[in-house]
Amino acid sequence: MLKRPYKPSILLYAVLSATPFNQCAFANDNSVNQSESRLSKERLLDLPNVSISQPKSLQEAIDAQKKQTKAQKLLKIDIKKSIEQFDHPDTHEASQKLLGVHGHELTIDQVRQQALENNLSIKVAQVDPTIANTLVRQEEAKFDKVIFAYAKYNNVDLPKYSNDNVSLKSTDAGLNNQAVKLDTLAQDTNKLDFEAGIKIPLRTGGTVTLSSPLSRKKTDGNFDSLEYRSALKFSFSQPLLRNAGRDANEASIRIASIGQQDAKLKTRLQTIRVLAMIDKAYWALYQAWGVLEVRRLQHEYATQNLMMVKRRVQEGLTARVEINRSEIGVADRMEGLIIAQTNVKLAQRQLQFLLNDISDEDNPDYYMVPSTDPTLVKYDFDRKKLFNDALDSRIELLQQELKLTADLQKIGYLENQTLPLFSLDYQYGALSNTQSRFNNSYDHVLNGQFSDWSVGLKFEMPLTNEARKSRLDRAVQTRMQRLTTKRLQTLTVKREIYDALDKVDQNWQRILFARQQVLIAGINYEAELKQFNEGIRTMTEVLETLTRLGDAQIKEIKSISDYQVALVDTAYATGTLLGYGNFELQ
């Protein structure tokens, strides 16, 4: 026989033990600014800690209510025991077959763990931080050092051709001021140029280049020659206004890092959202099982009444028409039992969907049975403390702060981009002498005998500069819009917390009054059943009180389930979870 997750409350004095809450902590990464430093703190929703009074169990609350209302002492009535003599084994076995025989008990922490492992929404969200990390690596790579090398071979085979008329100037008096005509002789020239070096991007925006060029030139003709030349070159270029400084050049890295933190927060938010949905689906399944148990008992009691009426008719104590009335009651409750069984399947399938556990072949005899008892403890919450905790823990607010921080970085960068382009360029080359052998090509490079250097300034500025100014204005307006959105989100968080707390109080009151209603309905049912045995009431009136008893029990089940959901909503409104599984989100 399956263990039912709900046992209808027939006795007012039944006591449900309350279990404490172990809350879920967040292990957060280091942030890139002060607003992100709050991510490194553990956020716990300690329900007893946020309660301004000692938490009360359900029994304590009922006793306090009895003293306030000065209610009369109520009788302890066990309905099942009162009609135990009319129980029929065959009917009980039939109802058991309707419920199935393969049940798999699950605690809420097992369901949560399975959701973290299998839920597809969480798996999709877990990819976002990896993607964001690639963007950070991409931005950091712009300061990578670059090793370069190139080679060029050139061959020119020229015929003799007439060139320009020139005038010579020479220290030789015979050549000085002589007018001559230059002719290029036929020659075959082979030239190989090679250069290797390294470029070093600086975080200040400048670039340093170190290289060593090497040239080999061979000429075949009337005047053969073989020449080798080499050098060591150093060049430096530094912007002085636009793109100058670490702030401007590292802005993209900081923005990408903030985006990475935002992606991690989105993953945590999706995880919290899914786990909250899992909790609600779990209690929905608990409620469906409880309703099914009530419907089963309703059908069982109606069937027992039918057997009792048949026996009384056989003994001549009751009119035969009561058999028809009893059979109608059994048929009505059979319909409710079938609907309740379908609702169990639907609630179970919803939970399986969130767990990514719907098999290709449906097993109609497989049932998931919640085994975690609901926590029935009354907390008188400190609303102001909960709201302040939510301001520190709500991921939506933390995400908004990260975006505001990114806006500041972007505004600072765009302000720099509105400046003129003004840069300093410097180059220096230590040259070698012309050599006829490769082994001597680097001789005297570092002695400073030959050099080539230059220094220059470059200035550039658009006439209106409207393109860059408009981008800056758009970034400023975006930040102003985001600040207004943050204020709206703060008000929304406050409303959600207060709404959740009001629902917690409401559903607690519903539990108390539903439990009293179950007791009263049970007393009425037993009284009507006794009066039927005395011939004062008809079976129709007995079945009406039995229906009211079942409705009261279902109200109690729903109020208990709604109370658990309200606690889940309260935790979610503060940016945390009710921790059944004692795990951490990394």
XYZ file of C-alpha atoms in Angstrom:
586
model
C 0.000 0.000 0.000
C 1.363 3.409 -0.960
C 2.289 5.878 1.678
C 0.038 8.891 1.248
C 1.600 12.357 1.523
C -1.527 13.673 3.280
C -3.590 12.283 6.148
C -6.973 14.038 6.598
C -7.232 15.865 9.906
C -10.088 14.285 11.800
C -8.813 15.134 15.281
C -8.420 18.743 16.350
C -5.603 17.789 18.673
C -3.345 16.281 16.000
C 0.113 17.823 16.234
C 2.378 18.391 13.224
C 6.036 18.817 14.078
C 7.803 21.809 12.534
C 11.204 21.506 10.958
C 13.635 24.441 10.854
C 14.727 25.997 7.635
C 18.269 25.695 6.380
C 18.815 28.470 3.982
C 20.591 28.584 0.663
C 23.791 30.621 0.439
C 25.381 32.118 -2.613
C 29.089 31.829 -3.282
C 29.767 34.931 -5.318
C 32.813 35.968 -7.288
C 34.977 39.030 -6.689
C 33.609 42.166 -8.301
C 35.178 44.885 -10.403
C 33.947 47.820 -8.323
C 32.287 48.709 -5.042
C 28.779 47.927 -6.235
C 29.832 44.363 -7.088
C 31.491 43.755 -3.722
C 28.091 42.851 -2.328
C 28.147 39.705 -4.463
C 30.833 38.165 -2.287
C 28.575 38.095 0.766
C 26.465 35.121 1.720
C 22.746 35.898 1.627
C 20.686 33.778 4.002
C 16.961 33.817 4.601
C 16.938 32.796 8.249
C 13.227 32.759 9.032
C 13.591 32.644 12.817
C 16.093 35.500 12.584
C 13.675 37.781 10.725
C 10.784 36.964 13.078
C 10.058 39.566 15.741
C 8.482 36.987 18.059
C 9.003 33.366 18.997
C 7.801 31.092 16.156
C 4.696 29.087 17.000
C 3.850 25.579 15.911
C 0.415 24.816 14.545
C -0.700 23.240 17.826
C 0.413 26.290 19.798
C -1.477 28.583 17.438
C -4.640 26.472 17.756
C -4.404 26.484 21.550
C -3.933 30.258 21.546
C -6.931 30.688 19.271
C -9.073 28.484 21.509
C -8.192 30.641 24.508
C -9.003 33.840 22.631
C -12.361 32.622 21.353
C -13.131 30.848 24.666
C -14.435 27.914 22.701
C -16.131 25.043 24.460
C -14.298 21.792 24.862
C -14.657 19.794 21.674
C -15.086 16.064 21.375
C -12.424 13.803 19.903
C -14.109 11.915 17.087
C -12.563 9.289 14.836
C -14.933 8.861 11.887
C -13.159 5.875 10.403
C -13.410 4.045 13.709
C -17.094 4.868 14.050
C -17.919 3.128 10.736
C -15.186 0.505 10.888
C -17.762 -2.271 11.287
C -19.134 -1.486 7.805
C -15.771 -1.713 6.031
C -15.780 -4.020 2.989
C -12.431 -5.546 1.860
C -13.349 -5.873 -1.820
C -14.239 -2.206 -2.134
C -11.003 -1.162 -0.445
C -8.948 -3.283 -2.864
C -10.763 -1.740 -5.835
C -9.904 1.770 -4.681
C -6.278 0.735 -4.200
C -6.090 -0.560 -7.783
C -7.323 2.801 -8.983
C -4.397 4.516 -7.274
C -1.702 2.293 -8.810
C 0.898 0.167 -7.088
C 4.303 1.604 -8.140
C 5.113 4.668 -6.064
C 8.468 6.440 -5.843
C 8.879 8.634 -2.781
C 10.812 11.877 -3.251
C 11.895 14.476 -0.741
C 12.031 18.110 -1.755
C 15.833 18.229 -1.490
C 16.083 15.234 -3.853
C 13.825 17.001 -6.329
C 15.930 20.154 -6.128
C 19.157 18.246 -6.666
C 17.684 16.480 -9.669
C 16.544 19.822 -11.082
C 20.044 21.295 -10.774
C 21.416 18.297 -12.661
C 18.766 17.872 -15.364
C 16.733 21.050 -15.873
C 17.311 22.323 -19.421
C 16.687 25.987 -18.548
C 19.518 25.847 -16.024
C 21.796 24.079 -18.496
C 21.125 26.803 -21.078
C 21.797 29.562 -18.532
C 25.058 27.925 -17.449
C 26.526 28.536 -20.916
C 26.143 32.329 -20.645
C 29.065 32.855 -18.180
C 31.328 30.841 -20.475
C 30.361 33.001 -23.433
C 30.890 36.155 -21.381
C 34.311 34.894 -20.317
C 35.354 34.620 -23.971
C 34.467 38.304 -24.448
C 36.703 39.245 -21.504
C 39.552 37.210 -22.961
C 38.968 38.852 -26.323
C 39.250 42.357 -24.852
C 42.317 41.509 -22.781
C 44.010 40.124 -25.884
C 44.233 43.558 -27.486
C 47.342 44.155 -25.357
C 49.043 41.009 -26.573
C 52.574 41.493 -27.894
C 52.916 40.888 -31.612
C 55.979 39.247 -33.154
C 56.344 40.095 -36.823
C 58.692 39.261 -39.654
C 58.622 39.847 -43.380
C 60.950 39.211 -46.315
C 60.948 40.643 -49.811
C 63.001 39.594 -52.820
C 63.289 41.919 -55.812
C 65.002 41.366 -59.190
C 65.479 44.122 -61.781
C 67.228 43.429 -65.137
C 67.632 46.861 -66.803
C 68.985 47.765 -70.275
C 71.087 50.809 -70.836
C 68.966 53.923 -71.173
C 69.517 57.658 -71.310
C 68.928 59.591 -68.137
C 68.916 63.263 -67.066
C 71.373 66.057 -67.862
C 73.086 67.193 -64.692
C 75.696 69.646 -63.436
C 78.524 68.374 -61.251
C 79.784 70.026 -58.131
C 83.135 68.694 -56.996
C 86.261 69.525 -55.043
C 88.163 68.606 -58.177
C 88.539 71.833 -60.190
C 88.462 69.847 -63.428
C 85.043 68.381 -62.629
C 83.465 71.251 -60.818
C 80.592 72.936 -62.678
C 80.884 70.535 -65.581
C 77.705 69.754 -67.503
C 77.325 66.032 -68.043
C 74.659 63.591 -69.161
C 73.930 60.497 -67.014
C 73.201 57.154 -68.661
C 72.027 54.114 -66.708
C 74.116 51.167 -67.739
C 72.716 47.768 -68.368
C 72.695 45.850 -65.086
C 70.999 42.996 -63.251
C 70.104 43.860 -59.639
C 68.969 41.332 -57.020
C 67.772 42.707 -53.696
C 66.589 40.850 -50.557
C 65.015 42.799 -47.689
C 64.223 41.150 -44.364
C 62.943 42.609 -41.107
C 61.880 40.975 -37.804
C 60.748 42.537 -34.574
C 58.106 42.854 -31.894
C 55.267 45.327 -31.304
C 54.268 46.043 -27.720
C 50.849 47.712 -27.201
C 50.853 49.791 -24.024
C 47.883 50.171 -21.686
C 48.408 53.920 -21.928
C 47.404 53.726 -25.604
C 50.890 53.927 -27.084
C 52.847 51.415 -29.112
C 56.523 50.456 -28.853
C 58.183 48.686 -31.788
C 61.594 47.024 -31.773
C 62.930 45.615 -35.037
C 66.041 44.774 -36.979
C 66.037 45.209 -40.783
C 68.616 43.463 -43.004
C 69.227 44.212 -46.683
C 71.307 42.361 -49.298
C 71.886 43.979 -52.703
C 73.832 42.356 -55.562
C 74.467 44.104 -58.884
C 75.807 42.401 -62.019
C 77.123 44.601 -64.829
C 80.084 46.774 -65.690
C 80.490 47.557 -61.996
C 79.677 44.426 -59.973
C 78.880 44.913 -56.290
C 77.613 43.009 -53.248
C 76.349 45.076 -50.330
C 74.972 44.150 -46.882
C 73.290 46.712 -44.615
C 71.574 46.258 -41.256
C 70.149 48.327 -38.428
C 68.437 48.240 -35.037
C 65.242 50.325 -34.940
C 63.145 51.641 -32.083
C 59.877 53.518 -32.523
C 57.366 54.897 -30.034
C 53.928 56.380 -30.668
C 51.760 57.793 -27.862
C 48.359 59.558 -28.067
C 48.265 62.594 -25.799
C 44.513 63.354 -25.779
C 42.125 60.926 -27.482
C 42.831 57.252 -26.606
C 45.420 58.335 -24.017
C 45.615 56.782 -20.540
C 44.763 53.469 -18.918
C 41.159 54.470 -18.183
C 40.323 54.913 -21.850
C 42.172 51.854 -23.089
C 41.038 49.460 -20.344
C 37.396 50.569 -20.404
C 36.372 47.798 -22.786
C 37.959 45.179 -20.507
C 36.140 46.507 -17.447
C 32.852 46.606 -19.342
C 33.362 43.011 -20.507
C 34.205 41.948 -16.925
C 31.005 43.573 -15.699
C 29.150 41.704 -18.441
C 30.720 38.487 -17.186
C 29.478 39.199 -13.651
C 26.050 39.998 -15.069
C 25.981 36.656 -16.896
C 26.785 34.839 -13.664
C 23.995 36.701 -11.908
C 21.582 35.758 -14.689
C 22.549 32.121 -14.236
C 21.936 32.349 -10.494
C 18.648 34.119 -11.057
C 17.516 31.438 -13.494
C 18.566 28.762 -11.022
C 16.628 30.409 -8.199
C 13.612 30.864 -10.462
C 13.650 27.210 -11.536
C 14.096 25.971 -7.967
C 11.195 28.142 -6.835
C 9.096 26.650 -9.623
C 10.236 23.186 -8.528
C 9.164 23.913 -4.944
C 5.752 25.084 -6.109
C 5.335 22.081 -8.392
C 6.314 19.804 -5.510
C 3.641 21.281 -3.224
C 1.136 21.210 -6.069
C 1.787 17.468 -6.340
C 1.476 17.204 -2.566
C -1.896 18.950 -2.792
C -3.060 16.693 -5.631
C -2.148 13.608 -3.603
C -3.980 14.992 -0.579
C -7.118 15.672 -2.606
C -6.888 12.173 -4.075
C -6.693 10.693 -0.578
C -9.765 12.658 0.501
C -11.659 11.576 -2.603
C -10.650 7.980 -1.932
C -11.908 8.170 1.631
C -15.104 9.855 0.455
C -15.675 6.992 -1.990
C -14.786 4.469 0.697
C -17.188 5.981 3.251
C -19.972 6.221 0.662
C -19.422 2.568 -0.258
C -19.469 1.573 3.400
C -22.727 3.449 3.816
C -24.145 1.565 0.838
C -23.198 -1.769 2.399
C -24.708 -0.643 5.697
C -27.968 0.414 4.003
C -28.249 -2.901 2.169
C -27.829 -4.726 5.445
C -30.478 -2.600 7.128
C -32.854 -3.123 4.213
C -32.350 -6.869 4.516
C -33.169 -6.615 8.197
C -36.248 -4.490 7.429
C -34.943 -1.438 9.312
C -34.679 0.920 6.315
C -36.717 1.590 3.189
C -35.358 0.202 -0.085
C -35.245 3.707 -1.645
C -32.221 4.457 0.562
C -30.231 1.935 -1.502
C -30.735 4.081 -4.628
C -29.714 7.187 -2.733
C -26.585 5.430 -1.467
C -25.701 4.201 -4.954
C -26.012 7.745 -6.310
C -23.639 8.923 -3.591
C -21.102 6.230 -4.536
C -21.317 7.160 -8.236
C -20.849 10.878 -7.485
C -17.719 10.199 -5.468
C -16.336 7.847 -8.089
C -16.326 10.773 -10.530
C -14.450 12.930 -8.042
C -11.974 10.102 -7.453
C -11.270 9.740 -11.187
C -10.746 13.507 -11.587
C -8.446 13.573 -8.557
C -6.349 10.746 -10.001
C -6.000 12.636 -13.293
C -4.956 15.771 -11.401
C -2.225 13.750 -9.683
C -0.919 12.659 -13.079
C -1.006 16.230 -14.415
C 0.792 17.633 -11.352
C 3.351 14.836 -11.545
C 3.955 15.452 -15.245
C 4.497 19.165 -14.588
C 7.120 18.278 -11.985
C 8.715 15.785 -14.380
C 8.811 18.457 -17.084
C 10.774 20.786 -14.803
C 13.066 17.883 -13.938
C 13.494 16.909 -17.618
C 12.282 13.466 -16.602
C 9.418 12.724 -19.009
C 10.134 9.374 -20.634
C 9.201 8.535 -24.214
C 6.984 5.716 -23.014
C 4.360 6.792 -20.500
C 3.997 4.441 -17.527
C 0.440 4.840 -16.191
C 1.262 2.876 -13.041
C 4.283 4.992 -11.991
C 3.692 7.661 -9.357
C 5.933 10.197 -7.635
C 4.900 10.580 -3.992
C 6.093 13.628 -2.005
C 7.552 12.487 1.310
C 8.634 15.821 2.801
C 6.213 16.997 5.469
C 5.032 20.599 5.195
C 6.460 23.045 7.698
C 3.600 24.370 9.796
C 5.242 27.070 11.893
C 3.918 30.608 12.313
C 6.451 33.413 11.936
C 5.794 37.040 12.739
C 8.173 38.623 10.228
C 10.121 41.847 10.630
C 9.054 43.447 7.355
C 11.609 46.248 7.394
C 14.488 43.818 7.922
C 13.259 41.596 5.118
C 13.077 44.578 2.767
C 16.603 45.705 3.657
C 17.881 42.161 3.125
C 16.144 42.094 -0.252
C 17.923 45.285 -1.314
C 21.214 43.469 -0.688
C 20.197 40.101 -2.143
C 17.787 40.618 -5.027
C 19.706 39.677 -8.134
C 17.657 42.025 -10.322
C 18.887 44.987 -8.238
C 22.469 43.732 -8.314
C 22.239 43.366 -12.086
C 20.974 46.934 -12.344
C 23.917 48.183 -10.303
C 26.326 46.339 -12.577
C 24.720 47.956 -15.606
C 24.983 51.376 -13.973
C 28.668 50.725 -13.334
C 29.143 49.712 -16.960
C 27.376 52.914 -18.012
C 29.907 54.964 -16.026
C 32.774 53.183 -17.745
C 31.202 53.763 -21.140
C 30.550 57.448 -20.440
C 34.160 57.960 -19.347
C 35.403 56.300 -22.530
C 33.091 58.327 -24.791
C 34.157 61.554 -23.057
C 37.725 60.692 -23.991
C 36.658 60.042 -27.586
C 35.349 63.610 -27.936
C 38.911 64.975 -27.512
C 41.113 65.835 -30.532
C 43.554 63.275 -31.847
C 46.992 64.541 -30.777
C 49.900 62.096 -30.750
C 53.678 62.012 -30.419
C 55.758 59.831 -32.744
C 59.461 59.098 -32.263
C 61.764 56.818 -34.251
C 65.451 55.972 -33.884
C 67.617 53.636 -35.928
C 71.211 52.562 -35.294
C 72.667 51.884 -38.756
C 75.607 49.781 -39.819
C 78.179 50.581 -42.465
C 77.934 48.993 -45.887
C 79.643 45.621 -45.810
C 80.518 43.146 -48.526
C 80.028 40.110 -46.280
C 77.032 38.970 -44.288
C 79.157 38.128 -41.225
C 80.166 41.780 -40.939
C 76.724 43.257 -41.574
C 76.097 44.084 -37.873
C 79.549 45.507 -37.199
C 79.531 48.981 -35.648
C 75.694 49.030 -35.314
C 75.801 49.984 -31.666
C 78.749 52.365 -31.721
C 76.539 55.308 -32.769
C 78.607 56.099 -35.867
C 75.567 56.070 -38.134
C 71.972 56.773 -37.045
C 68.581 57.733 -38.344
C 66.006 59.372 -36.026
C 62.870 61.493 -36.237
C 60.275 63.032 -33.938
C 56.873 64.376 -34.903
C 53.450 65.506 -33.707
C 50.088 64.712 -35.238
C 46.841 66.642 -34.703
C 43.390 65.761 -36.023
C 39.912 66.978 -35.069
C 36.516 67.022 -36.830
C 35.009 70.455 -37.378
C 31.761 69.731 -35.490
C 32.567 66.485 -33.668
C 28.822 65.765 -33.546
C 29.165 62.022 -34.084
C 31.178 61.495 -30.894
C 29.158 64.017 -28.892
C 25.888 62.329 -29.854
C 27.202 58.940 -28.697
C 28.188 60.507 -25.381
C 24.763 62.135 -24.949
C 23.039 58.825 -25.696
C 25.122 57.049 -23.052
C 24.274 59.721 -20.457
C 20.547 59.476 -21.200
C 20.708 55.671 -21.013
C 22.213 55.901 -17.542
C 19.516 58.341 -16.409
C 16.875 55.950 -17.716
C 18.497 53.046 -15.879
C 18.531 55.015 -12.600
C 14.790 55.548 -12.922
C 14.338 51.844 -13.673
C 16.270 50.955 -10.518
C 13.940 53.096 -8.398
C 10.986 51.352 -10.014
C 12.535 47.953 -9.307
C 13.051 48.924 -5.662
C 9.368 49.767 -5.328
C 8.475 46.508 -7.060
C 10.628 44.513 -4.629
C 8.954 46.219 -1.683
C 5.504 45.418 -3.079
C 6.432 41.787 -3.746
C 7.764 41.299 -0.217
C 4.726 42.842 1.460
C 2.351 40.892 -0.802
C 4.132 37.636 -0.008
C 4.043 38.315 3.729
C 0.328 39.109 3.603
C -0.292 35.825 1.798
C 1.731 33.981 4.443
C -0.504 35.449 7.167
C -3.636 34.780 5.132
C -2.823 31.139 4.451
C -1.877 30.548 8.076
C -5.290 31.791 9.149
C -6.845 29.572 6.500
C -5.084 26.539 8.000
C -6.408 27.323 11.474
C -10.000 27.812 10.407
C -9.939 24.942 7.910
C -8.833 22.621 10.671
C -11.722 23.743 12.860
C -14.080 23.345 9.941
C -12.898 19.759 9.449
C -13.654 19.026 13.092
C -17.119 20.517 12.966
C -17.924 18.752 9.698
C -16.785 15.462 11.231
C -19.063 15.969 14.235
C -22.001 16.767 11.966
C -21.343 13.713 9.804
C -21.267 11.376 12.782
C -24.418 12.970 14.192
C -26.254 12.619 10.868
C -25.097 9.008 10.584
C -26.436 8.214 14.057
C -29.753 9.896 13.283
C -29.987 7.859 10.067
C -29.590 4.689 12.099
C -32.461 5.920 14.260
C -34.591 6.588 11.164
C -34.661 10.391 11.591
C -32.464 11.294 8.600
C -32.279 10.051 5.002
C -29.129 8.880 3.282
C -29.229 11.966 1.074
C -28.765 14.179 4.147
C -25.988 11.923 5.419
C -24.174 12.153 2.088
C -24.509 15.947 2.087
C -22.677 16.152 5.413
C -20.082 13.695 4.087
C -19.562 15.988 1.090
C -19.125 18.978 3.400
C -16.563 16.992 5.382
C -14.611 16.216 2.201
C -14.760 19.851 1.081
C -13.436 20.972 4.475
C -10.565 18.483 4.265
C -9.688 19.681 0.753
C -9.708 23.283 1.980
C -7.255 22.298 4.691
C -4.973 20.589 2.164
C -5.040 23.597 -0.147
C -4.392 26.033 2.687
C -1.365 23.976 3.818
C -0.015 23.801 0.263
C -0.650 27.525 -0.275
C 1.174 28.297 2.962
C 4.274 26.459 1.729
C 4.056 28.291 -1.601
C 3.723 31.627 0.214
C 6.938 30.888 2.131
C 8.642 30.082 -1.175
C 7.414 33.397 -2.618
C 8.685 35.233 0.455
C 12.140 33.736 0.036
C 12.129 34.474 -3.702
C 11.085 38.089 -3.047
C 14.185 38.529 -0.889
C 16.454 36.968 -3.523
C 17.073 33.718 -1.633
C 15.579 30.239 -1.318
C 14.179 28.066 1.407
C 17.046 25.616 1.831
C 15.859 22.063 2.111
C 18.909 20.545 0.475
C 21.735 22.409 2.276
C 23.552 23.129 -1.000
C 25.288 26.231 -2.309
C 25.028 27.876 -5.703
C 28.540 28.252 -7.106
